[in-house]
PDB file of N, CA and C in Angstrom:
ATOM      1  N   UNK A   1       0.775  -1.266   0.016  1.00  0.00           N
ATOM      2  CA  UNK A   1      -0.107  -0.182   0.052  1.00  0.00           C
ATOM      3  C   UNK A   1       1.029   1.092  -0.046  1.00  0.00           C
ATOM      4  N   UNK A   2       2.019   0.934   0.682  1.00  0.00           N
ATOM      5  CA  UNK A   2       2.426   2.307   0.752  1.00  0.00           C
ATOM      6  C   UNK A   2       3.174   2.536  -0.701  1.00  0.00           C
ATOM      7  N   UNK A   3       4.045   1.147  -1.521  1.00  0.00           N
ATOM      8  CA  UNK A   3       4.346   1.834  -2.478  1.00  0.00           C
ATOM      9  C   UNK A   3       3.363   2.401  -3.697  1.00  0.00           C
ATOM     10  N   UNK A   4       1.776   2.124  -3.896  1.00  0.00           N
ATOM     11  CA  UNK A   4       1.059   3.105  -4.755  1.00  0.00           C
ATOM     12  C   UNK A   4       0.749   4.384  -4.313  1.00  0.00           C
ATOM     13  N   UNK A   5       0.702   4.294  -2.676  1.00  0.00           N
ATOM     14  CA  UNK A   5       0.749   6.223  -2.414  1.00  0.00           C
ATOM     15  C   UNK A   5       1.796   6.498  -2.865  1.00  0.00           C
ATOM     16  N   UNK A   6       2.947   6.065  -3.258  1.00  0.00           N
ATOM     17  CA  UNK A   6       4.099   7.050  -3.143  1.00  0.00           C
ATOM     18  C   UNK A   6       4.083   7.413  -5.035  1.00  0.00           C
ATOM     19  N   UNK A   7       4.180   6.104  -5.606  1.00  0.00           N
ATOM     20  CA  UNK A   7       3.572   6.204  -7.483  1.00  0.00           C
ATOM     21  C   UNK A   7       2.557   7.392  -7.660  1.00  0.00           C
ATOM     22  N   UNK A   8       1.334   7.315  -6.919  1.00  0.00           N
ATOM     23  CA  UNK A   8       0.230   7.579  -7.090  1.00  0.00           C
ATOM     24  C   UNK A   8       1.251   9.459  -6.994  1.00  0.00           C
ATOM     25  N   UNK A   9       1.597   9.988  -6.050  1.00  0.00           N
ATOM     26  CA  UNK A   9       2.078  11.146  -5.453  1.00  0.00           C
ATOM     27  C   UNK A   9       3.110  11.382  -6.499  1.00  0.00           C
ATOM     28  N   UNK A  10       3.748  10.813  -7.247  1.00  0.00           N
ATOM     29  CA  UNK A  10       4.670  11.148  -8.698  1.00  0.00           C
ATOM     30  C   UNK A  10       3.924  11.219  -9.994  1.00  0.00           C
ATOM     31  N   UNK A  11       2.755  10.417 -10.080  1.00  0.00           N
ATOM     32  CA  UNK A  11       1.820  10.183 -11.000  1.00  0.00           C
ATOM     33  C   UNK A  11       1.399  11.946 -11.578  1.00  0.00           C
ATOM     34  N   UNK A  12       1.227  12.922 -10.548  1.00  0.00           N
ATOM     35  CA  UNK A  12       1.034  14.325 -11.190  1.00  0.00           C
ATOM     36  C   UNK A  12       1.218  14.406 -11.922  1.00  0.00           C
ATOM     37  N   UNK A  13       0.372  15.756 -12.785  1.00  0.00           N
ATOM     38  CA  UNK A  13       0.950  16.536 -13.857  1.00  0.00           C
ATOM     39  C   UNK A  13       1.551  17.564 -13.449  1.00  0.00           C
ATOM     40  N   UNK A  14       2.853  18.519 -14.003  1.00  0.00           N
ATOM     41  CA  UNK A  14       3.318  19.536 -13.934  1.00  0.00           C
ATOM     42  C   UNK A  14       2.021  20.562 -13.474  1.00  0.00           C
ATOM     43  N   UNK A  15       1.034  20.379 -14.361  1.00  0.00           N
ATOM     44  CA  UNK A  15       0.077  21.546 -13.716  1.00  0.00           C
ATOM     45  C   UNK A  15      -0.380  21.332 -12.800  1.00  0.00           C
ATOM     46  N   UNK A  16      -0.657  20.325 -12.052  1.00  0.00           N
ATOM     47  CA  UNK A  16      -1.543  20.236 -10.627  1.00  0.00           C
ATOM     48  C   UNK A  16      -0.287  20.498 -10.071  1.00  0.00           C
ATOM     49  N   UNK A  17       0.807  20.483  -9.865  1.00  0.00           N
ATOM     50  CA  UNK A  17       1.899  20.387  -8.914  1.00  0.00           C
ATOM     51  C   UNK A  17       1.876  22.077  -9.220  1.00  0.00           C
ATOM     52  N   UNK A  18       1.995  22.685  -9.776  1.00  0.00           N
ATOM     53  CA  UNK A  18       2.515  24.271  -9.842  1.00  0.00           C
ATOM     54  C   UNK A  18       1.238  25.268  -9.163  1.00  0.00           C
ATOM     55  N   UNK A  19      -0.013  24.341 -10.162  1.00  0.00           N
ATOM     56  CA  UNK A  19      -1.480  24.736  -9.581  1.00  0.00           C
ATOM     57  C   UNK A  19      -1.364  24.807  -7.765  1.00  0.00           C
ATOM     58  N   UNK A  20      -0.844  24.298  -7.200  1.00  0.00           N
ATOM     59  CA  UNK A  20      -1.093  23.908  -6.076  1.00  0.00           C
ATOM     60  C   UNK A  20       0.713  24.431  -5.508  1.00  0.00           C
ATOM     61  N   UNK A  21       1.212  24.941  -5.961  1.00  0.00           N
ATOM     62  CA  UNK A  21       2.346  25.903  -5.388  1.00  0.00           C
ATOM     63  C   UNK A  21       2.311  27.016  -5.772  1.00  0.00           C
ATOM     64  N   UNK A  22       1.234  27.810  -6.805  1.00  0.00           N
ATOM     65  CA  UNK A  22       0.613  28.631  -6.612  1.00  0.00           C
ATOM     66  C   UNK A  22      -0.529  29.417  -5.919  1.00  0.00           C
ATOM     67  N   UNK A  23      -0.946  28.187  -5.569  1.00  0.00           N
ATOM     68  CA  UNK A  23      -2.477  28.697  -4.466  1.00  0.00           C
ATOM     69  C   UNK A  23      -1.857  28.506  -3.262  1.00  0.00           C
ATOM     70  N   UNK A  24      -0.587  28.005  -2.685  1.00  0.00           N
ATOM     71  CA  UNK A  24       0.003  28.046  -0.993  1.00  0.00           C
ATOM     72  C   UNK A  24       0.669  29.196  -1.473  1.00  0.00           C
ATOM     73  N   UNK A  25       1.352  29.785  -2.569  1.00  0.00           N
ATOM     74  CA  UNK A  25       1.350  31.058  -2.373  1.00  0.00           C
ATOM     75  C   UNK A  25       1.050  32.215  -2.377  1.00  0.00           C
ATOM     76  N   UNK A  26      -0.257  32.318  -2.722  1.00  0.00           N
ATOM     77  CA  UNK A  26      -1.445  33.657  -2.890  1.00  0.00           C
ATOM     78  C   UNK A  26      -1.541  34.062  -2.255  1.00  0.00           C
ATOM     79  N   UNK A  27      -1.424  33.515  -0.924  1.00  0.00           N
ATOM     80  CA  UNK A  27      -1.555  34.634   0.877  1.00  0.00           C
ATOM     81  C   UNK A  27      -0.905  35.525   0.748  1.00  0.00           C
ATOM     82  N   UNK A  28       0.790  34.683   0.708  1.00  0.00           N
ATOM     83  CA  UNK A  28       1.768  35.399   1.072  1.00  0.00           C
ATOM     84  C   UNK A  28       2.121  36.812  -0.593  1.00  0.00           C
ATOM     85  N   UNK A  29       2.197  36.792  -1.416  1.00  0.00           N
ATOM     86  CA  UNK A  29       1.934  37.738  -2.523  1.00  0.00           C
ATOM     87  C   UNK A  29       0.771  38.614  -2.022  1.00  0.00           C
ATOM     88  N   UNK A  30      -0.266  38.201  -1.560  1.00  0.00           N
ATOM     89  CA  UNK A  30      -1.225  39.378  -0.977  1.00  0.00           C
ATOM     90  C   UNK A  30      -0.604  39.880  -0.453  1.00  0.00           C
ATOM     91  N   UNK A  31      -0.208  39.589   1.069  1.00  0.00           N
ATOM     92  CA  UNK A  31       0.247  40.234   2.108  1.00  0.00           C
ATOM     93  C   UNK A  31       1.136  41.155   1.563  1.00  0.00           C
ATOM     94  N   UNK A  32       2.581  40.412   0.858  1.00  0.00           N
ATOM     95  CA  UNK A  32       3.625  41.357   0.619  1.00  0.00           C
ATOM     96  C   UNK A  32       3.521  42.851  -0.945  1.00  0.00           C
ATOM     97  N   UNK A  33       1.965  42.614  -1.282  1.00  0.00           N
ATOM     98  CA  UNK A  33       1.574  43.461  -2.385  1.00  0.00           C
ATOM     99  C   UNK A  33       1.179  44.775  -1.357  1.00  0.00           C
ATOM    100  N   UNK A  34       0.382  44.159  -0.024  1.00  0.00           N
ATOM    101  CA  UNK A  34       0.105  45.193   1.057  1.00  0.00           C
ATOM    102  C   UNK A  34       0.820  46.171   1.176  1.00  0.00           C
ATOM    103  N   UNK A  35       2.153  45.084   1.822  1.00  0.00           N
ATOM    104  CA  UNK A  35       3.224  46.159   2.458  1.00  0.00           C
ATOM    105  C   UNK A  35       3.929  47.625   1.559  1.00  0.00           C
ATOM    106  N   UNK A  36       3.912  46.458   0.408  1.00  0.00           N
ATOM    107  CA  UNK A  36       5.043  47.499  -0.339  1.00  0.00           C
ATOM    108  C   UNK A  36       3.701  48.490  -0.994  1.00  0.00           C
ATOM    109  N   UNK A  37       2.860  49.075  -0.755  1.00  0.00           N
ATOM    110  CA  UNK A  37       1.606  49.682  -1.390  1.00  0.00           C
ATOM    111  C   UNK A  37       1.871  50.603  -0.494  1.00  0.00           C
ATOM    112  N   UNK A  38       2.069  50.427   0.888  1.00  0.00           N
ATOM    113  CA  UNK A  38       2.208  51.967   1.983  1.00  0.00           C
ATOM    114  C   UNK A  38       3.486  52.360   2.575  1.00  0.00           C
ATOM    115  N   UNK A  39       3.853  53.588   1.709  1.00  0.00           N
ATOM    116  CA  UNK A  39       4.960  53.967   1.648  1.00  0.00           C
ATOM    117  C   UNK A  39       5.244  54.570   3.434  1.00  0.00           C
ATOM    118  N   UNK A  40       6.160  54.518   3.580  1.00  0.00           N
ATOM    119  CA  UNK A  40       6.363  54.897   5.285  1.00  0.00           C
ATOM    120  C   UNK A  40       7.623  55.991   5.451  1.00  0.00           C
ATOM    121  N   UNK A  41       7.077  56.820   5.817  1.00  0.00           N
ATOM    122  CA  UNK A  41       8.426  58.047   5.914  1.00  0.00           C
ATOM    123  C   UNK A  41       7.581  59.205   5.108  1.00  0.00           C
ATOM    124  N   UNK A  42       8.636  60.401   4.538  1.00  0.00           N
ATOM    125  CA  UNK A  42       7.976  61.668   3.978  1.00  0.00           C
ATOM    126  C   UNK A  42       7.530  61.130   2.629  1.00  0.00           C
ATOM    127  N   UNK A  43       7.906  59.623   2.245  1.00  0.00           N
ATOM    128  CA  UNK A  43       7.302  60.159   0.808  1.00  0.00           C
ATOM    129  C   UNK A  43       5.696  59.394   0.690  1.00  0.00           C
ATOM    130  N   UNK A  44       4.938  58.924   1.820  1.00  0.00           N
ATOM    131  CA  UNK A  44       3.982  58.681   2.053  1.00  0.00           C
ATOM    132  C   UNK A  44       3.232  59.925   1.655  1.00  0.00           C
ATOM    133  N   UNK A  45       3.848  61.600   2.530  1.00  0.00           N
ATOM    134  CA  UNK A  45       2.662  62.810   2.229  1.00  0.00           C
ATOM    135  C   UNK A  45       2.408  63.447   0.972  1.00  0.00           C
ATOM    136  N   UNK A  46       3.426  62.677  -0.520  1.00  0.00           N
ATOM    137  CA  UNK A  46       3.431  63.359  -1.545  1.00  0.00           C
ATOM    138  C   UNK A  46       2.655  62.107  -2.498  1.00  0.00           C
ATOM    139  N   UNK A  47       1.535  62.485  -2.270  1.00  0.00           N
ATOM    140  CA  UNK A  47       0.344  61.637  -3.344  1.00  0.00           C
ATOM    141  C   UNK A  47       0.284  62.166  -4.512  1.00  0.00           C
ATOM    142  N   UNK A  48       0.612  63.195  -4.884  1.00  0.00           N
ATOM    143  CA  UNK A  48       0.283  63.785  -6.114  1.00  0.00           C
ATOM    144  C   UNK A  48       1.410  63.878  -6.838  1.00  0.00           C
ATOM    145  N   UNK A  49       2.413  63.119  -6.847  1.00  0.00           N
ATOM    146  CA  UNK A  49       4.154  63.092  -7.656  1.00  0.00           C
ATOM    147  C   UNK A  49       4.016  63.174  -9.095  1.00  0.00           C
ATOM    148  N   UNK A  50       3.510  62.075  -9.486  1.00  0.00           N
ATOM    149  CA  UNK A  50       2.978  62.087 -10.978  1.00  0.00           C
ATOM    150  C   UNK A  50       1.935  62.694 -11.380  1.00  0.00           C
ATOM    151  N   UNK A  51       1.185  63.971 -10.790  1.00  0.00           N
ATOM    152  CA  UNK A  51       0.323  64.695 -11.709  1.00  0.00           C
ATOM    153  C   UNK A  51       0.800  65.794 -12.592  1.00  0.00           C
ATOM    154  N   UNK A  52      -0.031  66.711 -13.373  1.00  0.00           N
ATOM    155  CA  UNK A  52       0.064  67.544 -13.828  1.00  0.00           C
ATOM    156  C   UNK A  52       0.670  69.133 -12.697  1.00  0.00           C
ATOM    157  N   UNK A  53       1.140  70.236 -13.661  1.00  0.00           N
ATOM    158  CA  UNK A  53       1.362  71.314 -12.526  1.00  0.00           C
ATOM    159  C   UNK A  53      -0.374  71.938 -12.952  1.00  0.00           C
ATOM    160  N   UNK A  54      -0.316  72.211 -12.022  1.00  0.00           N
ATOM    161  CA  UNK A  54      -1.790  72.840 -11.647  1.00  0.00           C
ATOM    162  C   UNK A  54      -1.603  74.254 -12.276  1.00  0.00           C
ATOM    163  N   UNK A  55      -0.487  75.026 -12.056  1.00  0.00           N
ATOM    164  CA  UNK A  55      -0.636  76.433 -12.750  1.00  0.00           C
ATOM    165  C   UNK A  55      -0.204  76.180 -14.270  1.00  0.00           C
ATOM    166  N   UNK A  56      -0.049  75.307 -14.940  1.00  0.00           N
ATOM    167  CA  UNK A  56       0.456  75.424 -16.222  1.00  0.00           C
ATOM    168  C   UNK A  56      -0.605  75.584 -16.753  1.00  0.00           C
ATOM    169  N   UNK A  57      -0.735  75.835 -18.665  1.00  0.00           N
ATOM    170  CA  UNK A  57      -1.598  76.739 -19.233  1.00  0.00           C
ATOM    171  C   UNK A  57      -3.333  75.125 -19.526  1.00  0.00           C
ATOM    172  N   UNK A  58      -3.834  75.365 -19.528  1.00  0.00           N
ATOM    173  CA  UNK A  58      -4.450  74.384 -19.826  1.00  0.00           C
ATOM    174  C   UNK A  58      -4.861  73.781 -21.181  1.00  0.00           C
ATOM    175  N   UNK A  59      -4.618  72.147 -21.179  1.00  0.00           N
ATOM    176  CA  UNK A  59      -4.372  72.037 -22.922  1.00  0.00           C
ATOM    177  C   UNK A  59      -5.486  71.859 -23.451  1.00  0.00           C
ATOM    178  N   UNK A  60      -5.395  72.009 -25.092  1.00  0.00           N
ATOM    179  CA  UNK A  60      -6.842  72.088 -25.714  1.00  0.00           C
ATOM    180  C   UNK A  60      -7.489  71.005 -26.163  1.00  0.00           C
ATOM    181  N   UNK A  61      -8.681  70.673 -25.988  1.00  0.00           N
ATOM    182  CA  UNK A  61      -9.515  69.590 -26.172  1.00  0.00           C
ATOM    183  C   UNK A  61      -9.192  68.910 -27.820  1.00  0.00           C
ATOM    184  N   UNK A  62      -8.876  69.868 -28.945  1.00  0.00           N
ATOM    185  CA  UNK A  62      -8.553  69.382 -30.210  1.00  0.00           C
ATOM    186  C   UNK A  62      -7.523  70.019 -30.262  1.00  0.00           C
ATOM    187  N   UNK A  63      -6.681  69.096 -31.333  1.00  0.00           N
ATOM    188  CA  UNK A  63      -5.323  70.269 -32.071  1.00  0.00           C
ATOM    189  C   UNK A  63      -5.871  71.348 -33.256  1.00  0.00           C
ATOM    190  N   UNK A  64      -7.097  71.824 -33.963  1.00  0.00           N
ATOM    191  CA  UNK A  64      -7.361  72.437 -35.020  1.00  0.00           C
ATOM    192  C   UNK A  64      -7.907  73.461 -34.070  1.00  0.00           C
ATOM    193  N   UNK A  65      -8.037  73.306 -32.492  1.00  0.00           N
ATOM    194  CA  UNK A  65      -8.455  74.353 -32.165  1.00  0.00           C
ATOM    195  C   UNK A  65      -7.399  75.698 -31.799  1.00  0.00           C
ATOM    196  N   UNK A  66      -6.304  75.480 -31.696  1.00  0.00           N
ATOM    197  CA  UNK A  66      -4.835  75.930 -31.281  1.00  0.00           C
ATOM    198  C   UNK A  66      -4.158  75.339 -32.687  1.00  0.00           C
ATOM    199  N   UNK A  67      -3.841  75.036 -33.741  1.00  0.00           N
ATOM    200  CA  UNK A  67      -2.959  74.519 -34.800  1.00  0.00           C
ATOM    201  C   UNK A  67      -1.864  74.935 -34.832  1.00  0.00           C
ATOM    202  N   UNK A  68      -1.788  76.056 -34.233  1.00  0.00           N
ATOM    203  CA  UNK A  68       0.079  76.796 -34.382  1.00  0.00           C
ATOM    204  C   UNK A  68       0.591  76.798 -33.183  1.00  0.00           C
ATOM    205  N   UNK A  69       0.149  76.179 -31.521  1.00  0.00           N
ATOM    206  CA  UNK A  69       0.721  76.397 -30.837  1.00  0.00           C
ATOM    207  C   UNK A  69       1.032  74.984 -30.362  1.00  0.00           C
ATOM    208  N   UNK A  70       1.753  73.738 -30.610  1.00  0.00           N
ATOM    209  CA  UNK A  70       2.054  72.298 -30.233  1.00  0.00           C
ATOM    210  C   UNK A  70       1.878  72.556 -28.486  1.00  0.00           C
ATOM    211  N   UNK A  71       2.560  73.150 -28.056  1.00  0.00           N
ATOM    212  CA  UNK A  71       2.508  73.459 -26.638  1.00  0.00           C
ATOM    213  C   UNK A  71       1.092  73.051 -25.427  1.00  0.00           C
ATOM    214  N   UNK A  72       0.405  73.660 -26.548  1.00  0.00           N
ATOM    215  CA  UNK A  72      -1.111  74.077 -25.807  1.00  0.00           C
ATOM    216  C   UNK A  72      -1.781  71.993 -26.147  1.00  0.00           C
ATOM    217  N   UNK A  73      -1.537  71.249 -27.009  1.00  0.00           N
ATOM    218  CA  UNK A  73      -2.215  69.890 -26.631  1.00  0.00           C
ATOM    219  C   UNK A  73      -1.494  69.015 -26.207  1.00  0.00           C
ATOM    220  N   UNK A  74      -2.812  68.339 -26.158  1.00  0.00           N
ATOM    221  CA  UNK A  74      -2.637  67.145 -25.178  1.00  0.00           C
ATOM    222  C   UNK A  74      -1.182  66.063 -25.510  1.00  0.00           C
ATOM    223  N   UNK A  75      -0.577  64.960 -24.568  1.00  0.00           N
ATOM    224  CA  UNK A  75       0.333  64.429 -25.319  1.00  0.00           C
ATOM    225  C   UNK A  75      -0.085  63.276 -25.874  1.00  0.00           C
ATOM    226  N   UNK A  76      -1.401  62.450 -26.285  1.00  0.00           N
ATOM    227  CA  UNK A  76      -2.271  62.165 -27.004  1.00  0.00           C
ATOM    228  C   UNK A  76      -1.836  62.538 -28.772  1.00  0.00           C
ATOM    229  N   UNK A  77      -2.534  63.747 -29.093  1.00  0.00           N
ATOM    230  CA  UNK A  77      -2.151  64.365 -29.869  1.00  0.00           C
ATOM    231  C   UNK A  77      -1.290  64.522 -30.846  1.00  0.00           C
ATOM    232  N   UNK A  78       0.248  65.026 -29.852  1.00  0.00           N
ATOM    233  CA  UNK A  78       1.545  64.809 -30.377  1.00  0.00           C
ATOM    234  C   UNK A  78       1.675  63.606 -31.068  1.00  0.00           C
ATOM    235  N   UNK A  79       1.500  62.407 -29.909  1.00  0.00           N
ATOM    236  CA  UNK A  79       2.114  61.378 -30.297  1.00  0.00           C
ATOM    237  C   UNK A  79       1.301  60.680 -32.078  1.00  0.00           C
ATOM    238  N   UNK A  80      -0.090  61.145 -31.869  1.00  0.00           N
ATOM    239  CA  UNK A  80      -1.058  61.409 -33.454  1.00  0.00           C
ATOM    240  C   UNK A  80      -0.595  61.418 -34.377  1.00  0.00           C
ATOM    241  N   UNK A  81      -0.008  63.067 -33.978  1.00  0.00           N
ATOM    242  CA  UNK A  81       0.543  63.711 -35.266  1.00  0.00           C
ATOM    243  C   UNK A  81       1.703  63.185 -35.329  1.00  0.00           C
ATOM    244  N   UNK A  82       2.708  62.616 -34.841  1.00  0.00           N
ATOM    245  CA  UNK A  82       4.026  62.333 -34.910  1.00  0.00           C
ATOM    246  C   UNK A  82       4.093  60.807 -35.612  1.00  0.00           C
ATOM    247  N   UNK A  83       3.117  59.873 -35.377  1.00  0.00           N
ATOM    248  CA  UNK A  83       3.048  59.062 -35.838  1.00  0.00           C
ATOM    249  C   UNK A  83       2.532  59.064 -37.201  1.00  0.00           C
ATOM    250  N   UNK A  84       1.828  59.606 -37.613  1.00  0.00           N
ATOM    251  CA  UNK A  84       0.885  60.272 -38.673  1.00  0.00           C
ATOM    252  C   UNK A  84       2.167  60.605 -39.943  1.00  0.00           C
ATOM    253  N   UNK A  85       3.264  61.799 -39.006  1.00  0.00           N
ATOM    254  CA  UNK A  85       4.320  62.229 -39.709  1.00  0.00           C
ATOM    255  C   UNK A  85       5.127  61.041 -40.308  1.00  0.00           C
ATOM    256  N   UNK A  86       5.498  59.973 -39.851  1.00  0.00           N
ATOM    257  CA  UNK A  86       6.341  58.557 -39.742  1.00  0.00           C
ATOM    258  C   UNK A  86       5.339  57.803 -41.020  1.00  0.00           C
ATOM    259  N   UNK A  87       4.215  57.927 -41.138  1.00  0.00           N
ATOM    260  CA  UNK A  87       3.536  57.316 -42.176  1.00  0.00           C
ATOM    261  C   UNK A  87       3.398  57.403 -43.309  1.00  0.00           C
ATOM    262  N   UNK A  88       3.512  58.642 -43.255  1.00  0.00           N
ATOM    263  CA  UNK A  88       3.787  59.145 -44.899  1.00  0.00           C
ATOM    264  C   UNK A  88       4.966  59.450 -44.813  1.00  0.00           C
ATOM    265  N   UNK A  89       5.923  59.799 -44.164  1.00  0.00           N
ATOM    266  CA  UNK A  89       6.957  59.475 -44.651  1.00  0.00           C
ATOM    267  C   UNK A  89       8.210  58.453 -45.328  1.00  0.00           C
ATOM    268  N   UNK A  90       7.238  57.286 -44.228  1.00  0.00           N
ATOM    269  CA  UNK A  90       7.870  55.629 -44.980  1.00  0.00           C
ATOM    270  C   UNK A  90       6.608  55.877 -46.335  1.00  0.00           C
ATOM    271  N   UNK A  91       5.417  56.036 -46.208  1.00  0.00           N
ATOM    272  CA  UNK A  91       4.638  56.022 -47.372  1.00  0.00           C
ATOM    273  C   UNK A  91       5.626  56.313 -48.824  1.00  0.00           C
ATOM    274  N   UNK A  92       5.896  57.581 -48.399  1.00  0.00           N
ATOM    275  CA  UNK A  92       6.335  58.497 -49.887  1.00  0.00           C
ATOM    276  C   UNK A  92       7.517  57.845 -49.843  1.00  0.00           C
ATOM    277  N   UNK A  93       8.230  57.152 -48.908  1.00  0.00           N
ATOM    278  CA  UNK A  93       9.486  56.493 -49.674  1.00  0.00           C
ATOM    279  C   UNK A  93       9.599  55.304 -50.463  1.00  0.00           C
ATOM    280  N   UNK A  94       8.518  54.485 -50.186  1.00  0.00           N
ATOM    281  CA  UNK A  94       8.054  53.150 -50.307  1.00  0.00           C
ATOM    282  C   UNK A  94       7.446  54.066 -52.089  1.00  0.00           C
ATOM    283  N   UNK A  95       7.027  54.305 -52.059  1.00  0.00           N
ATOM    284  CA  UNK A  95       6.606  55.258 -53.137  1.00  0.00           C
ATOM    285  C   UNK A  95       7.463  55.857 -54.825  1.00  0.00           C
ATOM    286  N   UNK A  96       8.115  56.361 -53.607  1.00  0.00           N
ATOM    287  CA  UNK A  96       9.603  56.697 -54.447  1.00  0.00           C
ATOM    288  C   UNK A  96      10.862  55.293 -55.172  1.00  0.00           C
ATOM    289  N   UNK A  97      10.811  54.852 -54.025  1.00  0.00           N
ATOM    290  CA  UNK A  97      11.590  53.585 -54.456  1.00  0.00           C
ATOM    291  C   UNK A  97      11.469  52.233 -54.918  1.00  0.00           C
ATOM    292  N   UNK A  98       9.919  52.354 -55.640  1.00  0.00           N
ATOM    293  CA  UNK A  98       8.838  50.917 -55.595  1.00  0.00           C
ATOM    294  C   UNK A  98       8.532  51.072 -57.513  1.00  0.00           C
TER     295      UNK A  98
END
């Protein structure tokens, strides 16, 4: 009986073994996540470290509202304009060399 018990334990598939390991480690990772998410000391008071400047001029909703001043555009509008420009360059190069 002892040999069959040992053989049954070795007959598990790798996915069953890995899932058991992950299930047993899940409470530990949840605890570690909570600990690292709560900073201590002076950094804990900096809640808006990545926020935009409150004194900056407002961004325009659409680039065509203020087309000559890209500094007032949102970052997404700049990205779309740059990607569109690269698309035009690549298309023109393809047409010129083929």
